[in-house]
Amino acid sequence: MDPRVEKRLGLKQLVNNVVSAEEAAKLISDGDVVAMSGFTRAGDAKVVPMALVERAKNEKFKIDIYTGASLGPEVDKYLAEEGVIRKRGPFIADPGIRNKINSGDVLYVDAHLSHNAELVRQGIIGPIKYLIVEAAAITEDGLIIPTTSVGNSPVFAEYAENIIVELNISHPESLIGIHDIYVPAPQGQREPIPMTDAKTRIGEIGIKVDPAKIKAIVISEEPDAPSLIVPPDEETQTMANILLDFFRSEIKAGRLTNKLMPLQSGVGSVANAVLDGFADSEFEDLVVASEVLQDAVFNLIDAGKVSFAAATSITISEELQKKVYGNLEKYADKLVLRPQEISNHPEVIRRLGLISINTALELDIYGNVNSTHVSGTKMMNGIGGSGDFARNARLGIFVTKSYAKGGAISSIVPMVSHVDHTEHDVDVIVTEQGIADLRGLAPKERAALIIENCAHPDFKEQLWDYYNRAVEATGNAQTPHILEEALSWHVNLAKNKTMKKETTNA
């Protein structure tokens, strides 16, 4: 046996379970519900899914796949495009599976990421025939040590009938010890989660499993797919500066200190770029308590701005992978990875007083946010953890550029075409045009602030025209809308490829 494998496989009774990816893939049957490790292209199974892809070229079968969040191309591109996936949940990001969902070829269950573990416990998701989990090691006492994400793997391991382990020896051994696996008891028997700050360790370093469940171990050396983050640009830097000034005003008002409160940043280039803006600021000793640690977090650790970071996944660019995983010891004492039902737990988020920064696709003049559906019908990625954080955070902040598609689309519209986050969960909106602090404001006050501060100049007059006519038409109602026109911007976009008024057919 390869000495590297022998070193990572502490439970020697499992040596005879080491098989090829092809043999492991044969264990999966048509109609199975299969859980997989992985959260935003990190810590996901790779070689067994690719063996399933090869098998599907000669055999027709379909399976349902549930994960922590989005996976790399092995599942969400190749397995999807091969027609193997019947149903997928709870989050996706790859265009391959997105196209299959939007064509109706794959059923998609979009859900709050903190809810999935409870759905497993209740049997709504399941019965899970197999869990395919990537591990950095299996310890002598039967702990599966995850790699770069935890996600839903602990609850999957508890409820799956069988487990296939991808033992990935390319990941550094220094991953052992950065995980904090705490699994709540069933509802009704559950004690409070004993966490009073993001640094508090409350669980074990690995996932406890019954060794009899482990039916196969496959050796892997495949790296995580790198994140697809786009570097910051002038407009995202402007947004970061606006947000930093807002935090300074909160400090002046006595609501925050220079350490702020624990920060959460959603998946995506805009939120990552905004977080990157802290590097040259006066803020220090920052704590990150998020679901994903992206490039910006490690840049801020290197800059001496972030003293600790907790999440359920590490999702970084190829350049950062080499830097971080090649020298993980430098970061290990500043990191912890937890199950997503802990990182995204509403009560913990509220207890710690998080500042939450997430990305919107579009928002309306009253502060309702659409973060998932393009023009109300086409899925982009999913709600992910943004709802977990926005509803329960001390400050729920949404960022977006004020326009899209070169200026043909306004990100601020009269009425969103799909609602993921109601106005009640949105505290602050930031675009490259400005900021709207919506706390304590009535709908008409919010509308004036959003239009004047956040809308793109090309659409501001059009938004004011709609709003003023809505006020008149409804007799100055609590939330003025002209229902016949509220979604006319999206109709115009579908017909004329722009939301600009001059090309409407009205």
CSV table of C-alpha atoms in Angstrom, one decimal, residues 112-126 152 155-156 158-159 183-190 193 340-342 345-346:
chain,number,residue,atom,x,y,z
A,112,HIS,CA,-32.2,27.7,2.9
A,113,LEU,CA,-28.9,25.9,3.7
A,114,SER,CA,-29.5,25.8,7.4
A,115,HIS,CA,-32.7,23.8,6.8
A,116,ASN,CA,-31.3,20.8,5.0
A,117,ALA,CA,-30.1,18.9,8.0
A,118,GLU,CA,-33.6,19.0,9.6
A,119,LEU,CA,-35.1,17.7,6.3
A,120,VAL,CA,-32.8,14.8,6.5
A,121,ARG,CA,-33.7,14.1,10.1
A,122,GLN,CA,-37.4,14.2,9.3
A,123,GLY,CA,-37.0,11.9,6.3
A,124,ILE,CA,-38.1,14.5,3.8
A,125,ILE,CA,-34.7,14.0,2.1
A,126,GLY,CA,-34.1,10.3,1.9
A,152,ASN,CA,-24.1,18.5,5.5
A,155,VAL,CA,-25.9,14.6,9.2
A,156,PHE,CA,-25.6,12.7,5.9
A,158,GLU,CA,-25.6,9.7,10.4
A,159,TYR,CA,-28.6,8.9,8.3
A,183,VAL,CA,-24.2,17.7,15.6
A,184,PRO,CA,-27.4,18.8,17.4
A,185,ALA,CA,-29.7,16.3,18.9
A,186,PRO,CA,-33.2,15.8,17.3
A,187,GLN,CA,-35.7,18.6,17.9
A,188,GLY,CA,-37.4,18.3,21.2
A,189,GLN,CA,-34.3,16.7,22.7
A,190,ARG,CA,-31.9,19.5,21.8
A,193,ILE,CA,-25.7,25.2,21.0
A,340,GLN,CA,-23.5,24.2,7.8
A,341,GLU,CA,-26.4,23.8,10.3
A,342,ILE,CA,-24.1,25.4,12.8
A,345,HIS,CA,-27.8,28.5,12.4
A,346,PRO,CA,-30.3,31.4,12.9
